[in-house]
């Protein structure tokens, strides 16, 4: 049963003026949990009221504790009329329910109003007393830890990985209830915010129950999404990986007595079924299941047959999962060494559904069935690749009116079965790198499928590192680059962008049109990716994320990935241009120039990314691999082009060349667009994975940013080409402006660049004027240095200084914390590149010259923390770690949903001003919550949703933002002991 | 390509100091983009005009959102909306409150009222400061004025504490507030050669010697209002000129002390009574509000101009004043030593600075160059008066001091006229009048 929730309202500050006559406010606070409400006294005539209320106590079920948020409403007392609401704070008390997380929530929270934004701050104290409940039939799952981080959290050890958990909750959307016609926008927004908060609490509780059932105690890679389906409801769904985690004693070195998996021998038993064409590491474009199933009716039959083909071979290998659950999926993207044995390739599935065909929209069954279908399909794809598991798994939707595209993707892989059974997954072991029969630096590249049964050995070569196993020539995955992988040179961001027009249609016709377009889009995106990869002279993609979003009259596809040159894989061939009419001289000349440009670009890129693989002798290259048909398997898989390709003999000596054919103007355009990708400016690196391959020395300067752009298409009759160009330009410009904005931080690396595209709703009034919005979120920016830090004596000097100052200022005080970060960073920057000037410099020199860091930093702190009130610096990062720091405690998951609406769009600076303010407000609320939990950083932060609806004619706009992440306490890596004072502020 | 919406938000607020300055200077987004382009940012990092525009827009938006907080800088430190490192916050505040010397010189001593605000476009046009920037600066003055006028304790401290400004800037603001409150006349042509910093120096002297705060440090307005009792006491100094014996005694003491130390002894001797009468009369009249306002003009007319016409060097002036001041202590029958000291400390340093500045401006206009580094030192090249070439800019100054008929003659007429107008405004503006800070006209 029960728990006791206690809340205390301490004070408010910076409140807005509610009484025009006195320029003051008579504020009081309502604290609500469930159906119980308490009120504080009215604090008359003050903008900085001190309530210092008693402890308000709520005695509630722990089920409610998990579902409900604590609602704090600040109101202005009015004697004669109704009290005016100033704003609200929703406090998720979930982190308090877990003994290992935060023990108290205490701090300043921004008071948020959905119409006016942030209006002052309120200081609240919340505690929970939880009584043990051993009831077997309980509905609560207190104590299960949730992590957004898609890897084993840094201060934990995975005892056992149980596998996939998913849950889905449906409710009616308050926006679409009849009552919405009569209530105020504020009431409607608040109803929605509250509902979503409730639903995600419920979802989390249900998933927690599943985890407990499986015997786990935590969910990692927790991914929660909202589908605003409109009329048919509001869906909150989540997936994650259930684990049993053990907390490492803080600061101690990771356990080393782990059993490393034995590779090699196991291989034959784990090999997949002989499904020839599936052996492509890149299944996306070639798989029939990609043809999305027709709405509600036709399932892709191919996946069913696959299932029937394979179960026996796969079965014994996934014993550890199969008795536990249906889907051997893992939402993890980074793994402890040895966990991942082989990687097959990307598997994905999409399906188009009609939302208005749901029989009983309020029940989750239909959606459950939809996802079930998709997951089955993914599973069968995985098996076709000879893999028993799918890692880096994620699901997403794109909704436009009543059409919904469900997508799922992951990377087929073979995980170490022994590992699973013994459950001793551990992190941080790198020392047995070369003792293994199949070295971890290349082991995961080896094909998981049976080579003997492959009809086309052409695509396989012996591994360039160990020379024992076969590897494919290209590898696409959705996971992060394994830490132990051997990489040549640096990685880079590779993007494929595509726009496809479609006719405006309704219902089934529309759905059919979309599902017919999808495979072509996938194919084209894939071709683009492949071309760009070759152009950069790389041979593997990591973190591949393909997003297809649907609009009323177009489909947008955006694929982002990080290209890498894996040393184990063969070097990629060049790109060959072929003309269709060999006789035409001018055309040939044209082709030659293009060819030259391409070759130049490849050479330039090789230099840029420092890709200079050791030259291999002919002998090593291996004659067992016939190179007769070393064309792209893309062409092969598509019958219409494969014939033409094979007729041409364009291979570059022994290396396989990638042939691009110029047969019409479209192809010319495509090739041009290949070459128009602007190179990253010097000093910048970008990738969409957690760590930049090839760069290992990070500094702690982290800057997270969010950028949103919306572009209105002006021309009514746009062609596919025109759209593509605009879309590409949009993406390129966005990247360019990132580089520009962050120029002062050079050398810097943009990590976890997460692009999202959307085609927002279209009003019928704007005839032919379409709007494309490109939303780009969560971009992580970091500093790194190509120089060895220790090699530079001056930077070695300054490190101790910052270390010392970091140690003594244990409390995460704004002044000192910021100081030591900026100082450290600044000093390094000064040393490495003397490009910085300005006021910061003086601070760093001050800090450096101080022989007594303690006194100095204290004095600095007191100088800076204006008026004695300090604001905790909270860093935010989409990475699962903060470079240069060590996470000592996870405080719980942050999952917040905000709605902001305005009826004075122009006055707030237009849409840009509106959204700018809103995003800044969301950041500040996240920071405030983390700080209140006692944390100083958010890791694995992501902005899941950012939906903007505007109506400039009515001067209105509405925006929804959903953010999530893990609140943590981290300390500088150099600090020896975590200080207890940080835990409870 | 123009975006419908283009937003970039960082967890740590990203700000470019250069763009901030452009924003403060009142440039429009497009002008700022042009300036940045000319500045060569584009070549530096291969950016296009689009990128620059979008960046500038973003920054401008950020600054606009911050502006509200900058109005009460102490809020910036504990607000939660923007995560700005402390040194950045300090920079934002300091720059926001920094003003153009040219602009402040124009409004110095004027009432910070709506009427003055209406004239800002003229001032802007005259000083080359954009109207937007003028407004910001003017509003800053007004805001600081409003906040500190109700506070107890030292003025500079209060400004420093409430607006988190650097010591230097806080002192400048103290000067502005002080001048605005006492409405010292600074706009007259005779005072045109003085910069804001010169007045700020004088203000510092006045605040630390003549205000209520100089004797009592825990009253309201202690540093803003002149000490009425002290002003009353100044009347007693008249004895120095009215008592013939005392005057002669004083004169002989000064002359004895000066003997052998200067070349201008004769002029000093002949002018002594005249100069002394001038200074003491200024002191005696200070109970009158109008004369308080004209303090600086009076100092120039009654002391500096006679000195100029006798071609005293700055060193001469300093020497003379030192002995003029010290000799009084030797007068046994003079009983008001304390008041005298309090009066002369300010007058001495103010005259010194006014004279040095005049010397410099003469010399500088003579050489047609400006050397700001020499501001506080006396200009060695101008120790002796120059014969100015006619038609040069310096001619105006020379006219001012050597022409037998002063060009500023019509001024008093205008002044009475304007003060009449002011009175009518002041009735409406109960705020300042109620403070009793301004002596009644």
Coordinates of C-alpha atoms in Angstrom, one line a residue, chain A residues 793-985:
Chain A
X793 CA 54.1 21.3 -20.8
X794 CA 52.2 24.4 -20.3
X795 CA 48.9 22.7 -20.4
X796 CA 50.2 20.2 -18.0
X797 CA 50.9 23.0 -15.7
X798 CA 47.5 24.4 -15.7
X799 CA 45.8 21.1 -15.2
X800 CA 46.7 20.8 -11.5
X801 CA 45.5 24.2 -10.8
X802 CA 42.1 23.5 -12.1
X803 CA 42.1 20.2 -10.4
X804 CA 42.8 21.8 -7.1
X805 CA 40.2 24.4 -7.5
X806 CA 37.7 21.7 -8.5
X807 CA 38.4 19.6 -5.5
X808 CA 37.8 22.2 -2.9
X809 CA 34.7 23.7 -4.4
X810 CA 32.7 20.6 -3.8
X811 CA 29.4 22.2 -3.7
X812 CA 28.1 22.8 -7.2
X813 CA 28.1 26.5 -6.7
X814 CA 27.5 28.4 -9.8
X815 CA 30.5 30.6 -9.5
X816 CA 33.1 28.0 -8.8
X817 CA 31.8 25.4 -11.0
X818 CA 31.6 27.5 -14.0
X819 CA 34.9 28.9 -13.2
X820 CA 36.7 25.7 -13.1
X821 CA 35.1 24.4 -16.2
X822 CA 35.6 27.5 -18.2
X823 CA 39.1 27.9 -16.8
X824 CA 40.2 24.5 -17.7
X825 CA 38.7 24.6 -21.1
X826 CA 40.0 28.1 -21.6
X827 CA 43.5 27.3 -20.6
X828 CA 43.7 24.4 -22.8
X829 CA 42.3 26.4 -25.6
X830 CA 44.9 29.1 -25.0
X831 CA 47.6 26.6 -25.0
X832 CA 46.5 24.7 -28.0
X833 CA 45.5 27.5 -30.2
X834 CA 46.0 31.0 -29.2
X835 CA 42.8 32.2 -30.8
X836 CA 40.8 33.3 -27.9
X837 CA 40.7 36.8 -26.6
X838 CA 38.5 38.6 -24.3
X839 CA 37.5 38.7 -20.7
X840 CA 37.7 35.0 -20.0
X841 CA 41.4 35.0 -20.4
X842 CA 41.9 37.2 -17.4
X843 CA 40.0 34.8 -15.3
X844 CA 42.0 31.9 -16.4
X845 CA 45.3 33.6 -15.7
X846 CA 44.0 34.6 -12.3
X847 CA 43.1 31.1 -11.5
X848 CA 46.3 29.7 -12.8
X849 CA 48.5 32.1 -11.0
X850 CA 46.8 31.5 -7.7
X851 CA 49.1 29.5 -5.4
X852 CA 46.3 28.9 -3.0
X853 CA 43.4 27.6 -5.1
X854 CA 41.2 27.2 -2.1
X855 CA 41.1 30.7 -1.0
X856 CA 41.1 32.0 -4.4
X857 CA 38.2 30.1 -5.7
X858 CA 36.3 30.9 -2.7
X859 CA 36.8 34.6 -3.2
X860 CA 35.9 34.2 -6.8
X861 CA 32.8 32.5 -5.9
X862 CA 31.7 35.1 -3.5
X863 CA 32.3 37.7 -6.0
X864 CA 30.3 36.1 -8.7
X865 CA 27.4 34.7 -6.9
X866 CA 25.5 37.9 -7.1
X867 CA 23.8 38.7 -3.9
X868 CA 24.8 35.4 -2.3
X869 CA 22.2 33.4 -4.2
X870 CA 23.9 30.9 -6.5
X871 CA 22.3 29.0 -9.3
X872 CA 23.6 25.5 -9.9
X873 CA 25.2 25.0 -13.3
X874 CA 23.5 22.1 -15.0
X875 CA 25.1 20.7 -18.0
X876 CA 23.0 18.9 -20.6
X877 CA 24.2 16.5 -23.1
X878 CA 22.7 13.9 -25.4
X879 CA 25.7 11.7 -24.8
X880 CA 25.6 9.1 -22.1
X881 CA 28.5 10.6 -20.4
X882 CA 30.2 14.0 -19.9
X883 CA 33.7 14.1 -21.2
X884 CA 36.3 14.7 -18.5
X885 CA 33.9 13.8 -15.7
X886 CA 32.8 10.7 -13.9
X887 CA 29.2 10.1 -13.1
X888 CA 28.9 9.1 -9.5
X889 CA 25.2 8.8 -9.1
X890 CA 22.1 8.5 -11.3
X891 CA 19.2 10.5 -9.7
X892 CA 16.4 9.3 -11.9
X893 CA 14.8 9.9 -15.2
X894 CA 13.7 13.3 -16.4
X895 CA 10.7 13.1 -18.6
X896 CA 8.8 16.3 -19.1
X897 CA 6.1 17.5 -21.4
X898 CA 5.3 21.1 -21.9
X899 CA 2.7 23.0 -23.9
X900 CA 3.0 26.6 -24.7
X901 CA 0.4 28.7 -26.4
X902 CA 0.3 32.3 -27.3
X903 CA -2.4 34.6 -28.6
X904 CA 0.0 37.5 -29.1
X905 CA 2.5 36.0 -31.5
X906 CA 3.6 39.3 -33.0
X907 CA 4.3 40.8 -29.6
X908 CA 6.5 37.9 -28.7
X909 CA 8.7 38.4 -31.7
X910 CA 6.9 36.1 -34.2
X911 CA 7.2 32.4 -34.3
X912 CA 10.9 32.6 -33.9
X913 CA 10.7 34.7 -30.8
X914 CA 8.0 32.5 -29.4
X915 CA 9.8 29.2 -30.0
X916 CA 13.1 30.7 -28.8
X917 CA 11.6 31.7 -25.5
X918 CA 9.9 28.4 -25.2
X919 CA 12.9 26.3 -25.8
X920 CA 14.9 28.4 -23.4
X921 CA 12.1 28.0 -20.8
X922 CA 12.1 24.2 -21.3
X923 CA 15.9 24.1 -20.8
X924 CA 15.6 26.1 -17.6
X925 CA 12.8 23.9 -16.2
X926 CA 14.9 20.8 -16.9
X927 CA 17.9 22.4 -15.3
X928 CA 15.8 23.4 -12.3
X929 CA 14.4 19.9 -11.8
X930 CA 17.8 18.4 -12.0
X931 CA 19.3 20.9 -9.6
X932 CA 16.4 20.2 -7.2
X933 CA 17.3 16.5 -7.3
X934 CA 20.8 17.5 -6.3
X935 CA 22.2 16.8 -9.8
X936 CA 24.5 18.8 -11.9
X937 CA 24.0 17.3 -15.3
X938 CA 21.6 15.6 -17.6
X939 CA 23.0 12.9 -19.8
X940 CA 21.3 11.1 -22.7
X941 CA 19.2 14.2 -23.0
X942 CA 16.9 14.3 -26.0
X943 CA 14.1 16.4 -27.2
X944 CA 11.7 13.8 -28.5
X945 CA 9.0 16.0 -29.8
X946 CA 8.9 19.6 -30.8
X947 CA 5.6 20.2 -32.5
X948 CA 4.7 23.7 -33.6
X949 CA 1.4 24.9 -34.9
X950 CA 0.9 28.5 -35.8
X951 CA -1.7 30.7 -37.2
X952 CA -0.1 34.0 -37.9
X953 CA -3.4 35.5 -39.1
X954 CA -5.0 34.9 -35.7
X955 CA -1.7 35.9 -34.1
X956 CA -1.7 32.5 -32.4
X957 CA 0.8 29.7 -32.0
X958 CA 1.0 26.5 -30.0
X959 CA 4.0 24.4 -29.4
X960 CA 4.5 21.0 -27.6
X961 CA 7.9 19.9 -26.4
X962 CA 8.8 16.6 -24.8
X963 CA 12.2 16.2 -23.4
X964 CA 13.9 13.3 -21.5
X965 CA 17.2 12.4 -20.0
X966 CA 18.9 11.1 -16.9
X967 CA 19.7 13.4 -14.1
X968 CA 23.1 12.6 -12.7
X969 CA 25.8 13.9 -10.4
X970 CA 29.1 13.9 -11.9
X971 CA 32.5 14.9 -10.7
X972 CA 35.6 15.8 -12.5
X973 CA 37.6 12.7 -13.4
X974 CA 40.5 14.1 -11.5
X975 CA 38.6 14.3 -8.3
X976 CA 39.3 11.4 -6.0
X977 CA 36.4 11.4 -3.7
X978 CA 32.9 12.3 -4.5
X979 CA 31.7 14.8 -1.9
X980 CA 28.6 14.1 -0.1
X981 CA 27.5 17.7 -0.1
X982 CA 26.7 17.5 -3.7
X983 CA 24.0 14.9 -3.1
X984 CA 21.8 17.0 -1.0
X985 CA 21.5 20.7 -1.6

